[in-house]
Coordinates of C-alpha atoms in Angstrom, one line a residue:
M1 CA 0.2 -0.2 -0.1
T2 CA 1.3 3.3 -0.8
D3 CA 1.5 6.3 1.0
A4 CA -1.1 7.8 -1.8
P5 CA -4.7 8.2 -0.8
A6 CA -6.4 5.2 -0.6
E7 CA -8.1 3.5 -3.9
R8 CA -11.5 1.4 -3.4
P9 CA -10.5 -1.9 -4.1
A10 CA -13.4 -4.8 -3.6
T11 CA -12.4 -7.8 -2.1
A12 CA -14.7 -10.4 -1.6
R13 CA -15.7 -13.2 1.2
P14 CA -18.4 -15.4 1.1
G15 CA -21.6 -13.0 1.0
L16 CA -19.1 -9.9 1.7
T17 CA -17.8 -7.1 -0.3
V18 CA -15.2 -4.9 1.3
C19 CA -14.1 -1.1 0.2
I20 CA -11.3 0.6 1.1
D21 CA -11.1 4.4 1.4
S22 CA -8.9 7.4 2.4
A23 CA -11.9 9.3 3.6
L24 CA -15.9 9.4 3.5
E25 CA -17.8 12.1 2.5
G26 CA -21.8 13.4 2.4
A27 CA -24.1 10.8 2.3
E28 CA -21.5 7.9 2.8
L29 CA -20.1 9.2 5.9
S30 CA -23.5 10.1 7.1
A31 CA -24.9 6.5 6.6
A32 CA -21.4 5.3 8.7
L33 CA -22.1 7.2 11.6
E34 CA -25.4 6.0 11.9
F35 CA -24.0 2.5 11.7
L36 CA -21.6 3.4 14.2
R37 CA -24.4 4.8 16.3
R38 CA -26.5 1.9 15.7
C39 CA -24.3 -0.7 16.5
P40 CA -23.7 -2.1 20.2
S41 CA -20.1 -2.3 19.6
G42 CA -19.9 1.3 18.2
S43 CA -17.2 3.0 19.5
W44 CA -16.2 6.8 19.1
M45 CA -12.2 5.8 18.6
Q46 CA -14.0 4.4 15.0
R47 CA -15.6 7.5 13.6
P48 CA -14.5 7.4 9.9
D49 CA -14.2 11.1 10.2
W50 CA -11.9 10.7 13.4
P51 CA -8.4 11.5 11.3
A52 CA -10.2 15.0 10.7
L53 CA -11.4 15.8 14.1
C54 CA -7.7 14.6 15.4
P55 CA -5.2 14.8 12.5
P56 CA -2.5 11.9 13.2
P57 CA 0.9 12.4 13.2
P58 CA 3.4 12.0 9.9
R59 CA 4.0 8.7 10.8
H60 CA 0.6 7.4 10.6
R61 CA -2.5 7.3 8.3
H62 CA -6.2 6.1 8.1
V63 CA -8.0 4.0 6.1
V64 CA -11.8 3.5 6.3
L65 CA -13.1 -0.3 5.7
R66 CA -16.4 -0.9 5.0
A67 CA -18.1 -4.5 4.3
F68 CA -21.3 -4.8 2.6
D69 CA -23.8 -7.8 2.2
R70 CA -27.1 -8.2 0.3
N71 CA -28.4 -6.0 3.3
G72 CA -26.4 -3.2 3.2
L73 CA -23.5 -2.0 5.7
A74 CA -22.7 -5.2 7.6
G75 CA -19.0 -3.7 9.2
L76 CA -17.0 -0.9 9.4
G77 CA -13.5 -0.1 10.6
L78 CA -11.0 2.7 10.7
A79 CA -7.6 1.6 10.3
R80 CA -4.5 3.2 11.5
L81 CA -1.6 2.5 9.3
T82 CA 1.8 2.7 10.6
R83 CA 4.8 2.3 8.1
M84 CA 7.0 -0.6 9.3
A85 CA 9.3 -0.9 6.0
P86 CA 8.9 -0.3 2.3
G87 CA 5.5 -1.5 1.3
R88 CA 4.4 -2.8 4.6
Y89 CA 2.5 -1.7 7.5
L90 CA 0.9 -2.2 10.9
A91 CA -3.0 -1.7 10.6
N92 CA -4.5 -0.9 14.0
M93 CA -8.2 -1.1 14.4
R94 CA -8.5 0.8 17.8
R95 CA -11.8 -0.5 19.2
G96 CA -12.7 -2.0 16.1
P97 CA -14.2 -3.3 13.7
V98 CA -17.7 -2.3 14.2
T99 CA -20.3 -4.6 13.6
P100 CA -23.9 -5.2 14.8
S101 CA -23.4 -8.7 16.8
I102 CA -20.7 -10.8 17.6
E103 CA -22.1 -13.5 15.3
G104 CA -21.3 -11.2 12.1
L105 CA -17.7 -10.5 13.6
R106 CA -15.9 -13.2 12.2
D107 CA -16.5 -13.0 8.3
V108 CA -16.0 -9.3 8.8
L109 CA -12.6 -9.7 10.4
S110 CA -11.5 -12.2 8.0
A111 CA -12.3 -9.8 4.6
F112 CA -10.9 -6.6 6.7
A113 CA -7.8 -8.8 6.7
D114 CA -7.8 -10.1 3.4
A115 CA -8.3 -6.5 2.2
L116 CA -5.3 -5.1 4.3
R117 CA -3.2 -7.9 3.5
K118 CA -3.8 -7.0 -0.1
G119 CA -2.8 -3.6 0.5
G120 CA 0.8 -4.0 2.2
S121 CA 0.0 -4.5 6.0
C122 CA 1.7 -7.3 7.3
S123 CA -0.1 -7.0 11.0
F124 CA -3.5 -6.6 12.0
V125 CA -4.4 -5.5 15.6
F126 CA -7.7 -5.2 16.5
N127 CA -10.1 -5.1 19.5
P128 CA -13.6 -4.5 19.0
R129 CA -15.7 -2.9 21.6
W130 CA -17.8 -5.7 23.3
A131 CA -18.4 -5.6 26.9
G132 CA -18.8 -8.1 29.4
E133 CA -17.4 -11.5 30.3
A134 CA -19.1 -13.4 28.0
E135 CA -18.5 -11.2 25.2
V136 CA -14.7 -11.0 25.8
D137 CA -14.7 -14.4 25.9
A138 CA -16.8 -14.8 22.6
V139 CA -14.4 -12.3 20.6
G140 CA -11.4 -14.1 21.8
R141 CA -12.8 -17.5 20.5
I142 CA -13.4 -16.4 17.1
A143 CA -9.6 -14.1 17.3
T144 CA -8.2 -17.3 18.0
G145 CA -10.1 -19.3 15.2
L146 CA -8.6 -16.9 12.6
G147 CA -5.1 -17.4 14.2
A148 CA -4.9 -14.1 15.8
R149 CA -2.8 -14.0 19.4
R150 CA -4.0 -11.9 22.0
L151 CA -1.3 -9.3 23.1
P152 CA 0.1 -9.0 26.7
L153 CA -0.7 -6.8 29.6
A154 CA 2.1 -4.5 28.9
E155 CA 1.4 -4.3 24.9
Q156 CA -2.2 -2.9 25.4
S157 CA -2.2 0.7 24.5
L158 CA -5.9 0.7 25.3
H159 CA -7.7 -0.2 28.9
C160 CA -9.1 -3.4 29.1
A161 CA -11.9 -2.5 31.1
T162 CA -13.5 0.3 32.4
A163 CA -15.9 1.8 34.7
L164 CA -19.7 2.8 34.1
V165 CA -22.2 4.9 36.1
D166 CA -25.5 4.0 36.1
L167 CA -27.3 7.1 35.1
S168 CA -31.2 5.6 35.1
G169 CA -33.7 7.6 37.5
D170 CA -33.5 10.9 38.5
E171 CA -30.8 13.5 40.1
A172 CA -32.0 12.3 43.3
A173 CA -31.6 8.2 42.5
L174 CA -27.8 9.4 40.9
S175 CA -27.1 11.5 44.0
A176 CA -28.3 8.7 46.3
R177 CA -26.1 5.7 44.5
I178 CA -23.0 7.4 44.9
K179 CA -21.0 7.1 48.1
P180 CA -20.7 9.6 50.8
R181 CA -17.0 10.7 50.0
A182 CA -18.3 11.8 46.6
R183 CA -21.1 13.9 48.2
R184 CA -18.5 15.0 50.9
Q185 CA -16.0 16.2 48.4
I186 CA -18.8 17.6 46.1
R187 CA -19.9 19.8 48.6
K188 CA -16.3 21.0 50.0
G189 CA -15.8 21.8 46.6
T190 CA -18.6 24.0 46.1
T191 CA -18.0 25.7 49.4
A192 CA -14.8 26.9 48.0
G193 CA -16.3 28.6 45.5
L194 CA -15.4 26.7 43.2
R195 CA -18.3 26.4 40.0
V196 CA -18.6 24.6 37.1
L197 CA -20.7 25.5 34.3
P198 CA -21.0 25.0 30.5
A199 CA -18.2 27.0 27.8
A200 CA -20.9 29.2 26.3
T201 CA -18.9 30.1 23.2
L202 CA -15.9 28.6 21.5
A203 CA -14.0 31.3 22.9
E204 CA -14.7 30.3 26.6
A205 CA -13.6 26.6 25.7
R206 CA -10.3 27.6 24.1
L207 CA -9.3 28.7 28.2
F208 CA -9.2 25.1 28.5
A209 CA -6.0 24.2 26.3
P210 CA -3.3 25.9 28.4
I211 CA -4.6 24.1 31.5
L212 CA -5.1 20.7 29.5
S213 CA -1.6 21.0 27.8
A214 CA 0.2 21.6 31.2
F215 CA -1.7 18.8 32.9
L216 CA -0.6 16.5 30.3
H217 CA 3.0 17.9 30.6
R218 CA 3.2 17.2 34.3
R219 CA 1.8 13.4 33.9
G220 CA 4.0 13.0 30.6
L221 CA 1.1 12.3 28.5
G222 CA 1.1 12.4 24.9
S223 CA -2.1 14.3 23.2
E224 CA -2.1 12.2 20.0
S225 CA -5.7 10.7 20.8
I226 CA -7.0 13.9 22.1
P227 CA -8.3 16.6 19.4
P228 CA -7.8 20.3 19.7
V229 CA -9.7 22.0 21.9
E230 CA -11.9 23.5 18.8
R231 CA -12.9 20.1 17.7
M232 CA -14.0 19.0 21.2
W233 CA -15.9 21.9 21.0
D234 CA -17.4 20.8 17.9
M235 CA -18.2 17.2 19.1
T236 CA -20.1 18.3 22.2
R237 CA -22.6 20.7 20.2
E238 CA -25.4 17.9 19.7
K239 CA -24.9 15.7 22.8
G240 CA -22.0 15.7 25.4
A241 CA -20.8 18.4 27.4
F242 CA -17.9 20.9 27.6
L243 CA -17.4 22.1 31.3
L244 CA -15.4 24.6 32.8
G245 CA -14.5 24.8 36.5
R246 CA -14.1 28.8 37.7
L247 CA -12.6 30.0 40.8
Q248 CA -13.6 34.0 41.0
D249 CA -14.5 34.0 37.2
R250 CA -10.8 32.2 36.6
V251 CA -11.0 28.9 34.4
V252 CA -8.9 26.5 36.5
A253 CA -10.3 23.2 35.3
G254 CA -12.4 21.5 32.7
H255 CA -14.1 18.4 31.6
V256 CA -15.2 17.1 28.2
V257 CA -17.7 14.5 27.6
I258 CA -18.5 13.2 24.2
D259 CA -21.4 11.2 22.6
D260 CA -20.7 7.3 22.6
G261 CA -23.8 5.2 21.9
D262 CA -25.7 4.7 25.1
R263 CA -22.7 6.1 27.2
A264 CA -21.4 9.5 28.0
F265 CA -17.8 9.1 27.4
W266 CA -15.0 10.9 29.6
L267 CA -12.7 12.5 26.6
A268 CA -10.5 15.0 29.0
M269 CA -10.2 16.2 32.4
A270 CA -7.7 18.5 34.0
S271 CA -7.3 21.1 36.3
E272 CA -4.6 23.4 37.3
E273 CA -1.4 22.3 39.7
G274 CA -2.3 24.4 42.4
L275 CA -5.8 23.0 43.4
K276 CA -4.8 20.1 45.7
D277 CA -7.6 21.3 48.5
I278 CA -10.3 22.0 46.3
P279 CA -11.4 18.5 44.6
A280 CA -12.2 19.8 41.2
G281 CA -12.7 16.5 39.7
Y282 CA -15.7 15.3 41.7
L283 CA -17.6 18.5 40.8
L284 CA -16.7 18.2 37.6
V285 CA -17.8 14.5 37.4
W286 CA -21.1 15.2 39.3
E287 CA -21.9 18.1 36.9
A288 CA -21.1 15.9 33.8
M289 CA -23.0 13.1 34.9
K290 CA -26.5 15.2 35.6
T291 CA -25.9 16.6 32.3
A292 CA -25.6 13.1 30.5
Q293 CA -28.4 11.9 32.5
A294 CA -30.6 14.9 31.3
Q295 CA -29.5 14.1 27.8
G296 CA -30.8 10.6 28.0
F297 CA -27.6 8.4 28.2
R298 CA -27.9 5.2 30.0
W299 CA -24.1 5.5 31.5
Y300 CA -21.3 7.6 32.0
D301 CA -18.1 5.8 31.1
M302 CA -15.3 6.5 33.2
A303 CA -12.7 5.6 30.9
G304 CA -10.7 2.8 31.9
A305 CA -10.6 0.7 35.2
P306 CA -7.3 -0.8 36.3
P307 CA -7.0 -4.7 36.0
R308 CA -8.4 -6.4 39.4
H309 CA -5.1 -8.2 39.8
L310 CA -2.9 -5.2 39.7
L311 CA -5.0 -3.4 42.5
A312 CA -4.0 -6.2 44.9
D313 CA -0.5 -5.7 44.2
R314 CA 1.2 -3.3 46.7
E315 CA 3.7 -2.0 44.0
I316 CA 0.7 -0.5 42.0
P317 CA 1.5 2.9 41.2
A318 CA 0.0 5.6 43.4
G319 CA -1.4 7.7 40.5
M320 CA -3.3 4.6 39.2
R321 CA -4.3 3.7 42.9
N322 CA -5.3 7.5 43.2
R323 CA -7.4 7.7 40.3
H324 CA -9.2 4.3 40.9
Q325 CA -10.4 5.2 44.3
F326 CA -11.4 9.0 43.0
K327 CA -13.7 6.7 40.3
T328 CA -14.9 4.4 42.7
A329 CA -16.5 7.1 44.6
F330 CA -18.9 7.4 42.2
A331 CA -20.1 3.6 42.6
P332 CA -19.6 2.5 39.1
V333 CA -20.0 -0.9 37.8
E334 CA -16.5 -2.2 36.4
V335 CA -16.9 -4.2 33.0
P336 CA -14.1 -6.1 31.0
L337 CA -13.6 -4.9 27.7
V338 CA -12.0 -6.8 24.5
P339 CA -8.1 -6.4 24.6
A340 CA -6.3 -6.0 21.5
W341 CA -5.3 -9.2 19.2
V342 CA -2.6 -8.8 16.6
L343 CA -3.5 -11.2 13.6
P344 CA -0.4 -12.0 11.4
L345 CA -1.2 -10.9 7.5
R346 CA 2.2 -11.6 5.7
R347 CA 5.1 -14.0 7.3
P348 CA 7.7 -13.6 7.9
D349 CA 7.6 -9.7 7.7
H350 CA 5.0 -10.1 10.4
D351 CA 7.4 -12.1 12.6
I352 CA 10.2 -9.7 11.8
L353 CA 9.2 -6.5 11.9
F354 CA 6.6 -6.8 14.7
A355 CA 9.3 -8.1 16.8
L356 CA 11.7 -5.2 16.0
R357 CA 8.9 -3.0 16.6
R358 CA 8.4 -4.7 20.2
I359 CA 11.9 -4.1 20.7
Y360 CA 12.0 -0.4 19.9
R361 CA 8.9 0.2 22.0
R362 CA 10.4 -1.2 25.1
Q363 CA 13.9 0.8 24.6
K364 CA 11.8 3.8 24.4
T365 CA 9.7 3.5 27.6
W366 CA 13.5 2.3 29.3
R367 CA 14.7 5.6 28.3
R368 CA 11.6 7.7 29.3
A369 CA 11.7 6.4 32.9
R370 CA 15.5 7.0 32.9
S371 CA 15.0 10.7 32.1

């Protein structure tokens, strides 16, 4: 596959035809977004227009894959292509592919694998967003049957479990479900004078940009998967929330929640460094949950939960433990998600290049830890 815009080769599996595009527009984009909203495994990370919302760095590009059967669209995948060698790529479908049912996943995965192989990809990483132990096991059986291997925990770039807060009922029921310590911290933030309100304009929303940038820098986190503030603002115009926390009319914190099917998804949260005595996060989450409830979402997705076996480990990083304790104050239900699997598409290219990539990433992590 070249670095030029993708053509639209069609590849066939029994009953399926696959089209590959560098981007979708107009009616095709609208139909794909509607399919994404309709599917239980739909995820914001599989939006066909995601590269326009969050432009990738030069080492990546994206292609959109669509599988059609006689009834129409049967599968959707946004694949991020990373050049591994001349003419060879790693294809990564983060939280994809998307299908209406797990039963249809095997044929869609096979068809997408064929299309990517013909385009030059040698490795295919995927983890469709199905949640629950039975669903995770079912996807695992499909992946194993296709010859894929589950990536070890250290190589999972996305969380393999998440925390979901039940938004059913009214605000009183929501308040009754969260833990007393959450209610205490919400009152403490309010007493300290922190006010949380939606950003009224794009200009107000932009006040969050330096706070988020400084927060990511302090934590040593990258911003590749976080769209610019302007795009976050666009993503919250129909559903979701762009909240700002103010102290004496100065913006000191913010929280962005986006539409993700029946879930309101925690996309970003950050506060200024000097707010240790003011529990801004509690008040931001509480206001986000109330907004999501009013908009009809079933769940508030807290964007990850650590694996249970790590929580029992006394060596768990303090930051991870603190974040988990913060989230559990809102009494979420923790559910497993499908982990990432890798399917070799071209051997020996996969064996050599994927192993070299693993060595490079380990050395990069080691150097970062020592710096």
